[in-house]
PDB file of C-alpha atoms in Angstrom:
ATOM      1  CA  UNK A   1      97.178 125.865 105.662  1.00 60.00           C
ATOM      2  CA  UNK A   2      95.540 122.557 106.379  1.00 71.00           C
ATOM      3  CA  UNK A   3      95.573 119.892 103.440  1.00 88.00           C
ATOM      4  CA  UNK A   4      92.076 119.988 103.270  1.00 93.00           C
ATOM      5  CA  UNK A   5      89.758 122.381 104.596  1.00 94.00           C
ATOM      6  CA  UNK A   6      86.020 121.669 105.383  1.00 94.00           C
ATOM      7  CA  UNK A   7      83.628 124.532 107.151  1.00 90.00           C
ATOM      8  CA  UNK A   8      82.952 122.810 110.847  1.00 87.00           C
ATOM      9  CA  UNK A   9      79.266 124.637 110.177  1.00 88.00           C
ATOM     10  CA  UNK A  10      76.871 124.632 112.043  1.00 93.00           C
ATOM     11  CA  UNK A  11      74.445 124.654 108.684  1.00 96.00           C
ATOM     12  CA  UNK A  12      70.694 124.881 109.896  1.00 97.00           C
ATOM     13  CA  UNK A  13      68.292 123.717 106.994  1.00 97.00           C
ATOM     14  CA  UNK A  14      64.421 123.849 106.705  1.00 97.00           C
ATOM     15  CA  UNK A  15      63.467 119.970 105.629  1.00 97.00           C
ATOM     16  CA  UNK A  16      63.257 119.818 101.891  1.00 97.00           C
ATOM     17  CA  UNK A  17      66.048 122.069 101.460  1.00 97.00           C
ATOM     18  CA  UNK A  18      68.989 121.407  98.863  1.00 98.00           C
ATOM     19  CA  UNK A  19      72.219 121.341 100.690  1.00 97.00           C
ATOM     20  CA  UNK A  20      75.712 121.751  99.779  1.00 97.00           C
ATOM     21  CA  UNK A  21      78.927 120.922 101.665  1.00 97.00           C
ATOM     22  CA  UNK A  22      82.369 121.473 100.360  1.00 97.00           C
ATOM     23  CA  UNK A  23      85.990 120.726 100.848  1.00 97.00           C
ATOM     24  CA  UNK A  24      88.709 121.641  99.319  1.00 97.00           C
ATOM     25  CA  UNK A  25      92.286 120.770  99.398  1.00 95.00           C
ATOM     26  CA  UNK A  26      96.023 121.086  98.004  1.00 93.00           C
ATOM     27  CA  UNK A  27      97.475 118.170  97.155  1.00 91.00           C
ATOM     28  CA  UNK A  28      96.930 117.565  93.484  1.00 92.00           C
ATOM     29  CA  UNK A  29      97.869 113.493  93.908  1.00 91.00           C
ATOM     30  CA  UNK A  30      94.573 113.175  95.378  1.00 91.00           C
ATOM     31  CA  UNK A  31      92.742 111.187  93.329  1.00 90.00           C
ATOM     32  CA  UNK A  32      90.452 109.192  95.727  1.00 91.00           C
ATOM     33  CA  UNK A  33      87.413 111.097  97.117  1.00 94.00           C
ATOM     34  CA  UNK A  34      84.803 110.219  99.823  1.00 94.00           C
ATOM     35  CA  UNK A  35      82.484 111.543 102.238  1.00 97.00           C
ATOM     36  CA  UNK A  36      81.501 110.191 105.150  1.00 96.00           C
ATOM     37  CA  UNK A  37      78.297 110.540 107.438  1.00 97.00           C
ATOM     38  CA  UNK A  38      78.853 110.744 111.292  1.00 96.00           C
ATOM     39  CA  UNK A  39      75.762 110.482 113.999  1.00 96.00           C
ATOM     40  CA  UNK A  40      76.199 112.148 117.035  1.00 92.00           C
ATOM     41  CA  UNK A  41      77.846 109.387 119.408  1.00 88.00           C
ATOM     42  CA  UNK A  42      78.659 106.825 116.311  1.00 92.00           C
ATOM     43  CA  UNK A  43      81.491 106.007 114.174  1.00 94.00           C
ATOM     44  CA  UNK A  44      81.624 107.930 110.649  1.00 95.00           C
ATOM     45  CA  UNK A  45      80.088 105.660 107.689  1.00 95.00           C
ATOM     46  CA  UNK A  46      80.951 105.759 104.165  1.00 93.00           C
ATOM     47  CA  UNK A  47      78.250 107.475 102.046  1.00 95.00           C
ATOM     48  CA  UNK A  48      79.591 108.628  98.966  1.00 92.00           C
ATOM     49  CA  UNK A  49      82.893 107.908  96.764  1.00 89.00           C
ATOM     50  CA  UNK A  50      84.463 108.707  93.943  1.00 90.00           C
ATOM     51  CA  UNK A  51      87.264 108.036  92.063  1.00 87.00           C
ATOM     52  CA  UNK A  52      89.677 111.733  90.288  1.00 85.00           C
ATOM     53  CA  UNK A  53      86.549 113.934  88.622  1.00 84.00           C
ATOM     54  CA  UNK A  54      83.444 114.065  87.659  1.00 85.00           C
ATOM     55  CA  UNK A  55      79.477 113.279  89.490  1.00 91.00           C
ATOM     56  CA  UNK A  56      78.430 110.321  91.673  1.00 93.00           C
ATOM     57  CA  UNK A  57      74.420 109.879  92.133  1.00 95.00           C
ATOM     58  CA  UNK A  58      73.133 107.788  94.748  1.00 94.00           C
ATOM     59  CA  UNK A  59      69.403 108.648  95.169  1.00 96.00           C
ATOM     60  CA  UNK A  60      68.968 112.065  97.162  1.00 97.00           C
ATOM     61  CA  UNK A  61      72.904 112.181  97.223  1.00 97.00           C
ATOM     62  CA  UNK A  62      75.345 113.749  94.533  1.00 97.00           C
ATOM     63  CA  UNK A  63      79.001 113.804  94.960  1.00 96.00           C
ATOM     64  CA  UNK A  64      80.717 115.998  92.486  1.00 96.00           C
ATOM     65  CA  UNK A  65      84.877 116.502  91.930  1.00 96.00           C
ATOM     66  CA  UNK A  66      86.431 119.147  90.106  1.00 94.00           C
ATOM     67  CA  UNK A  67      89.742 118.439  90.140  1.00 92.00           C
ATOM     68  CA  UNK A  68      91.155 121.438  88.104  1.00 92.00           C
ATOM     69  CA  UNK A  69      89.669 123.578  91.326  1.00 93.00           C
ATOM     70  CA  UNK A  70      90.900 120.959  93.916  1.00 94.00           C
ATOM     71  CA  UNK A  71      87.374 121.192  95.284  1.00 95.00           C
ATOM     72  CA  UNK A  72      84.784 118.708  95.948  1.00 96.00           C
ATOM     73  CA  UNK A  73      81.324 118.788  96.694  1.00 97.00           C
ATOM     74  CA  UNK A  74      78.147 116.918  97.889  1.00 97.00           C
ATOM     75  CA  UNK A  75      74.645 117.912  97.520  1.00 97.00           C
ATOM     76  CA  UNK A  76      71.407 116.427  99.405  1.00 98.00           C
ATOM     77  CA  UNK A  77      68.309 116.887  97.449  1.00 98.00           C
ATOM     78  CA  UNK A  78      64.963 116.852  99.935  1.00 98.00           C
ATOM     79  CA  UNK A  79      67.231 117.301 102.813  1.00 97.00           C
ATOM     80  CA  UNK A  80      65.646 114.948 105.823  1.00 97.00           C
ATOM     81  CA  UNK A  81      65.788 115.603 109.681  1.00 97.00           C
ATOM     82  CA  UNK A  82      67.359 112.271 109.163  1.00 97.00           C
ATOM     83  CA  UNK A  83      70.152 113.414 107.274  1.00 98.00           C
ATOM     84  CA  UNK A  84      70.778 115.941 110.381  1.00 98.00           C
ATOM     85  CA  UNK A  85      74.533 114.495 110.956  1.00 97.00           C
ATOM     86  CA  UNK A  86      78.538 115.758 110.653  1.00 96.00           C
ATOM     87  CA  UNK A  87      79.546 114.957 106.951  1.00 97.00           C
ATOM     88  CA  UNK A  88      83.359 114.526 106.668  1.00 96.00           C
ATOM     89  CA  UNK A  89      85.219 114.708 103.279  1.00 96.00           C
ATOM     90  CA  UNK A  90      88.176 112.813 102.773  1.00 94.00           C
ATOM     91  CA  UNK A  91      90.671 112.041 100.292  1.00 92.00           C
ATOM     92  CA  UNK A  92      93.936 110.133  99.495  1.00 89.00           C
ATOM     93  CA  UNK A  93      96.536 109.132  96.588  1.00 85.00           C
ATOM     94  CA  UNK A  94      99.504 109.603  95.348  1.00 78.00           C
ATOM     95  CA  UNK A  95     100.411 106.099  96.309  1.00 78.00           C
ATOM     96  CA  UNK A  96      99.414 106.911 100.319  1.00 78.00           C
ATOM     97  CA  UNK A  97      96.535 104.449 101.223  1.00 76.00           C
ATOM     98  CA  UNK A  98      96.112 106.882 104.287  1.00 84.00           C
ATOM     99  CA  UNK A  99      93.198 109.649 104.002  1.00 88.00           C
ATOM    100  CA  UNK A 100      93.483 112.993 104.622  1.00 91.00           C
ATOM    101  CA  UNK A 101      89.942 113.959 106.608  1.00 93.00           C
ATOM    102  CA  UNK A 102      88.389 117.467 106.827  1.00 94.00           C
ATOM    103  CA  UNK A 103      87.413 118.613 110.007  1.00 93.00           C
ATOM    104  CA  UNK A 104      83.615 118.027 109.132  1.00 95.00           C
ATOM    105  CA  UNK A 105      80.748 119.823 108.638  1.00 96.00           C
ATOM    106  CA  UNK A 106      77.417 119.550 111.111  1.00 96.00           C
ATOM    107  CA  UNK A 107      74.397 120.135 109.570  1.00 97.00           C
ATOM    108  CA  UNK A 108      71.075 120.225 111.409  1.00 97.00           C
ATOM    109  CA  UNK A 109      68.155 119.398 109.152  1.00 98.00           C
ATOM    110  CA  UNK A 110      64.819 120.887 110.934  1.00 96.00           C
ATOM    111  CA  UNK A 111      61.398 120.049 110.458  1.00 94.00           C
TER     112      UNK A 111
ATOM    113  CA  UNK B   1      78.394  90.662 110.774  1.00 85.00           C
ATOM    114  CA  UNK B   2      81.246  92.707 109.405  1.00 85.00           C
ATOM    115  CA  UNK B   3      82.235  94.994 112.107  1.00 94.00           C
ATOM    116  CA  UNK B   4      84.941  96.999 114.430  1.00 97.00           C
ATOM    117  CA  UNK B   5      84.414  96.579 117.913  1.00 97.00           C
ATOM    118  CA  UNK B   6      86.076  98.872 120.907  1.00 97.00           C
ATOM    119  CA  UNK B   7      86.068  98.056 124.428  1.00 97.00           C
ATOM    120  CA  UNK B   8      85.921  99.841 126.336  1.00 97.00           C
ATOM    121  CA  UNK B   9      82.719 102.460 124.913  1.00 97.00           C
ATOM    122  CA  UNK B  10      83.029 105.065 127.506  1.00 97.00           C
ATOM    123  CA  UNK B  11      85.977 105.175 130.367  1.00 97.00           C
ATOM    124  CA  UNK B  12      87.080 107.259 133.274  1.00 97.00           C
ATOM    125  CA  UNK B  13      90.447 107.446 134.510  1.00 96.00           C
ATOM    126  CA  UNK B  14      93.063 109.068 136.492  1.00 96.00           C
ATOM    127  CA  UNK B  15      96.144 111.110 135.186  1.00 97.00           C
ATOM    128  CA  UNK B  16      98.921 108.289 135.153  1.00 96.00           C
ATOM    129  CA  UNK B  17      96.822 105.218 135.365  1.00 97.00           C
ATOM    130  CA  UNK B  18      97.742 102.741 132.730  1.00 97.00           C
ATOM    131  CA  UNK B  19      95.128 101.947 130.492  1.00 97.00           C
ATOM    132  CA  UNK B  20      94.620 100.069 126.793  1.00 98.00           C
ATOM    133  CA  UNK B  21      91.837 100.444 124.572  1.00 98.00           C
ATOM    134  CA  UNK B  22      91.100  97.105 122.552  1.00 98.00           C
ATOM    135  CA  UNK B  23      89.876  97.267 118.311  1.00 98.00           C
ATOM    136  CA  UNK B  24      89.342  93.936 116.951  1.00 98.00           C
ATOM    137  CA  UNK B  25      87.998  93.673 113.016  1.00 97.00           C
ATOM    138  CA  UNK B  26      86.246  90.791 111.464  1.00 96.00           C
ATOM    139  CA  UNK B  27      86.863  91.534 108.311  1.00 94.00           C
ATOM    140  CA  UNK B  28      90.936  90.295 107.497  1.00 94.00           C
ATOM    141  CA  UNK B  29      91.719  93.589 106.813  1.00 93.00           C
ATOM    142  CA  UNK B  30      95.528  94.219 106.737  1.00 93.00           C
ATOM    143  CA  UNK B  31      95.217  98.169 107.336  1.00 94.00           C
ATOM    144  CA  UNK B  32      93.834 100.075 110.771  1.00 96.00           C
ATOM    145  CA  UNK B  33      94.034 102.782 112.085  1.00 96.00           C
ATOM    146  CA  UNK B  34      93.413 104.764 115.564  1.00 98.00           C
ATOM    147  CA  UNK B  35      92.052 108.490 115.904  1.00 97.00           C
ATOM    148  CA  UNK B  36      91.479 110.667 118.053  1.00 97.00           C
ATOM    149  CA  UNK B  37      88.531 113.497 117.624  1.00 96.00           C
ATOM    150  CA  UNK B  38      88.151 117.004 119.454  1.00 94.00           C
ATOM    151  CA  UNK B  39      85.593 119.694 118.864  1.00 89.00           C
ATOM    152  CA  UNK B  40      86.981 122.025 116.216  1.00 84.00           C
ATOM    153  CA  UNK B  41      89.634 119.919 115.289  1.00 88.00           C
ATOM    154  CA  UNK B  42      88.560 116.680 113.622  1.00 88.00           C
ATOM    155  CA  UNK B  43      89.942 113.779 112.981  1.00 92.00           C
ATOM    156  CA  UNK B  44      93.460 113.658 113.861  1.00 94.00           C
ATOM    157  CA  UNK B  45      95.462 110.004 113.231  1.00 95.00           C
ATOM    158  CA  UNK B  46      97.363 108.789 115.924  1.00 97.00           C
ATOM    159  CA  UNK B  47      98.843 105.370 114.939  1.00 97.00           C
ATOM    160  CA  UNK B  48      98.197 103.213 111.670  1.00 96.00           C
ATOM    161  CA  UNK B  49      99.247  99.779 111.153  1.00 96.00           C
ATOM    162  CA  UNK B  50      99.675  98.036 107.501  1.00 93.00           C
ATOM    163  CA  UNK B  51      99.810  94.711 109.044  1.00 93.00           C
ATOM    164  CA  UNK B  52     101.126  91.926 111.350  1.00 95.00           C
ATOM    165  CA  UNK B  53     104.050  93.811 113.318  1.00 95.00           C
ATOM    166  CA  UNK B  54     104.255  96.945 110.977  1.00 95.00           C
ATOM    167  CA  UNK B  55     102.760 100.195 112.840  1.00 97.00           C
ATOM    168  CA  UNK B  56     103.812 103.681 112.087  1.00 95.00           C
ATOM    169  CA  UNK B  57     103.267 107.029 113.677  1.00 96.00           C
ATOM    170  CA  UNK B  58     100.151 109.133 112.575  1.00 94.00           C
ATOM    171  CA  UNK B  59      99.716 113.133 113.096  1.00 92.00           C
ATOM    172  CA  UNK B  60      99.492 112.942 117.262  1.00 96.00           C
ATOM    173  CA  UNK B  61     101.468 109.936 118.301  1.00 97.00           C
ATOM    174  CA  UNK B  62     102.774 111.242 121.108  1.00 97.00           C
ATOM    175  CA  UNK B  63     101.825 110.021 124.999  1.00 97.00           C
ATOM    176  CA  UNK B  64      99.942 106.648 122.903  1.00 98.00           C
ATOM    177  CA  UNK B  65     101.493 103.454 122.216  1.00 98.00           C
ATOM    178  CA  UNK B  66     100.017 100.056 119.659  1.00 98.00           C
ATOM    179  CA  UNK B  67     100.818  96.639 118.790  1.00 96.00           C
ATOM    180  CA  UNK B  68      99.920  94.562 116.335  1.00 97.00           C
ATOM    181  CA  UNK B  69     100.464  91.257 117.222  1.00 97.00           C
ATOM    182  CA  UNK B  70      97.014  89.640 115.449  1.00 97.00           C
ATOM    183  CA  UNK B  71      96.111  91.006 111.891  1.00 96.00           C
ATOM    184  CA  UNK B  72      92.635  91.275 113.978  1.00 97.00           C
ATOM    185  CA  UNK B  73      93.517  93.430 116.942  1.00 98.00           C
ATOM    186  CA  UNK B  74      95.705  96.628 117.549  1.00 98.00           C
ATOM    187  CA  UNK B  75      95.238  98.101 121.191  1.00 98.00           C
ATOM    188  CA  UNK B  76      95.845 101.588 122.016  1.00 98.00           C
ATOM    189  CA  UNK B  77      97.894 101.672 125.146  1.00 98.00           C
ATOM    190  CA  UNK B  78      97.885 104.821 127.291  1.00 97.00           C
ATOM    191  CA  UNK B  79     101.040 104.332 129.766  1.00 96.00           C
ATOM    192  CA  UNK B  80     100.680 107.608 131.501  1.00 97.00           C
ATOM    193  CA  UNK B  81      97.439 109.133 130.434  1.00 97.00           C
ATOM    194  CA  UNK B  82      96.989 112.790 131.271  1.00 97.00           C
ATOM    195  CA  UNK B  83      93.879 115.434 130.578  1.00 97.00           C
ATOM    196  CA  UNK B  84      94.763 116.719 127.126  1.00 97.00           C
ATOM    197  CA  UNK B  85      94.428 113.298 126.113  1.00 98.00           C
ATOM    198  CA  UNK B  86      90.289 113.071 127.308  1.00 98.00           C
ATOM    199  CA  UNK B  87      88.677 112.698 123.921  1.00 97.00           C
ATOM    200  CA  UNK B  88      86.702 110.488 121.571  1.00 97.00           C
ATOM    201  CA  UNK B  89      88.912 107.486 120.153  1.00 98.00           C
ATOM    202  CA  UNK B  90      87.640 105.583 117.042  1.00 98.00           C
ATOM    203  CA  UNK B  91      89.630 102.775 115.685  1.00 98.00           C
ATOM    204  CA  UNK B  92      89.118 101.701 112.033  1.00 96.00           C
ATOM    205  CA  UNK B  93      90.463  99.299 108.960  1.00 95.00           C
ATOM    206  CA  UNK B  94      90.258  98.777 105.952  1.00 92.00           C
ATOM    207  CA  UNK B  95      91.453  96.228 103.324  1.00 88.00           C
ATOM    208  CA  UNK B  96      94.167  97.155 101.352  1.00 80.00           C
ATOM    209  CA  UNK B  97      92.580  95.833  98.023  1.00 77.00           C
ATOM    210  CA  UNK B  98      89.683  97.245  96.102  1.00 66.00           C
ATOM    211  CA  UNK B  99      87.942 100.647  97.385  1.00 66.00           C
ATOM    212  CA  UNK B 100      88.949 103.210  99.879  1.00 74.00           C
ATOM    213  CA  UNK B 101      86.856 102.401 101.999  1.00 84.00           C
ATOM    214  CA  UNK B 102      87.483 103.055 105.798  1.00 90.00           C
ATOM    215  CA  UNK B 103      85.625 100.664 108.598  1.00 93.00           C
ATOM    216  CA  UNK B 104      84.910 103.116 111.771  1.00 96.00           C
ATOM    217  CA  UNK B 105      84.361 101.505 115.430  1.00 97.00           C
ATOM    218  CA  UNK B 106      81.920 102.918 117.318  1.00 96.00           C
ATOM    219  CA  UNK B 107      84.297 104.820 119.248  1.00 97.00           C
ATOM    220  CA  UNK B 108      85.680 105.287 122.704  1.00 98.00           C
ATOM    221  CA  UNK B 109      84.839 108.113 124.949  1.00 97.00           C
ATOM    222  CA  UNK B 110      87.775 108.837 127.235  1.00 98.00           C
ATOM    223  CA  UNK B 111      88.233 111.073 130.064  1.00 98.00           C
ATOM    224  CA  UNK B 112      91.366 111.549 132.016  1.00 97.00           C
ATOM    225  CA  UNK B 113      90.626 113.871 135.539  1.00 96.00           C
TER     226      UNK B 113
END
């Protein structure tokens, strides 16, 4: 079993959709949590951290942590063609500065 | 600008041709990092470096080589390359203060015939 497992998708969306990805994961020193946004053909780009549990709100984004579940989550509200990307959780801890990356999850956002 | 550049973008190559990928960061980060990332797979770490003449073997080191001579740069070196190593190479950094924050490159496309 991977360390942290992430659907690879595809997840096709009408625009104005809510969307949920997921991850989880089994190491319990985890304790830093991020997801990052990948275009097809660019590098991935930070869009969302958080530090052990709880929510994160940035605009149409919400990152969400339940540690007791070892399972993280984001949500886009008014899901965008724009937002059509490969969204990557990742994590670290435990004294490691090195992340821990899901395989990603593509979602296709259609008009 | 803060940024991490790769040269080359896109390269074509043939099995056992020496090549070397070059990352340089702007930023005076201490920490980067190479991947590599296949369909289905992810992101897979091949090398990290946590600074000046300190590298140390990610999940797939084998058939790559780095250095980290300049807290700037840290070039992937392919001695021997071969066709299961055709894939899409990002480097990235980070600094090892503050957030988590990774810096991505805009990665490498790589294909060995």
């Amino acid at each position: 079993q991977k360390e942290v497992e992430q659907d690879p998708g595809p997840l096709s969306v009408p625009e104005g959709a809510i969307v949920s990805l997921n991850c989880t994961y089994s190491n319990s020193a985890f304790q830093y949590f991020m997801w990052y946004r990948q275009y097809s053909r660019k590098g991935p780009e930070l869009l969302m951290y958080t530090y052990s549990s709880g929510n994160k709100e940035d605009g149409r984004f919400t990152a969400q942590v339940d540690k007791s579940s070892k399972y993280i989550s984001l949500f886009i509200r008014d899901s965008q063609p724009s937002d059509s990307a490969t969204y990557l959780c990742a994590m670290s801890g435990g004294g490691s500065y090195i992340p821990t990356f899901g395989r990603g999850t593509s979602l296709i956002v259609h008009p | 600008e803060a940024q991490v550049t790769q040269n080359p973008r896109y390269l074509i190559t043939v099995t056992g041709k020496k090549l070397t990928v070059t990352c340089s960061q702007n930023m005076n980060h201490e920490y980067m990092s190479w991947y590599r990332q296949d369909p289905g797979l992810g992101l897979r770490q091949i090398y990290y470096s946590m600074n000046v003449e300190v590298t140390d073997k990610g999940d797939v080191p084998e058939g790559y080589k780095v250095s980290r001579k300049e807290k700037r740069n840290f070039p992937l070196i392919l001695e021997s390359p071969s066709p299961n190593q055709t894939s899409l190479y990002f480097c990235a950094s980070r600094g090892l203060a503050g957030g988590h924050e990774q810096f991505f490159g805009p990665g490498t496309r790589l294909t060995v015939l």
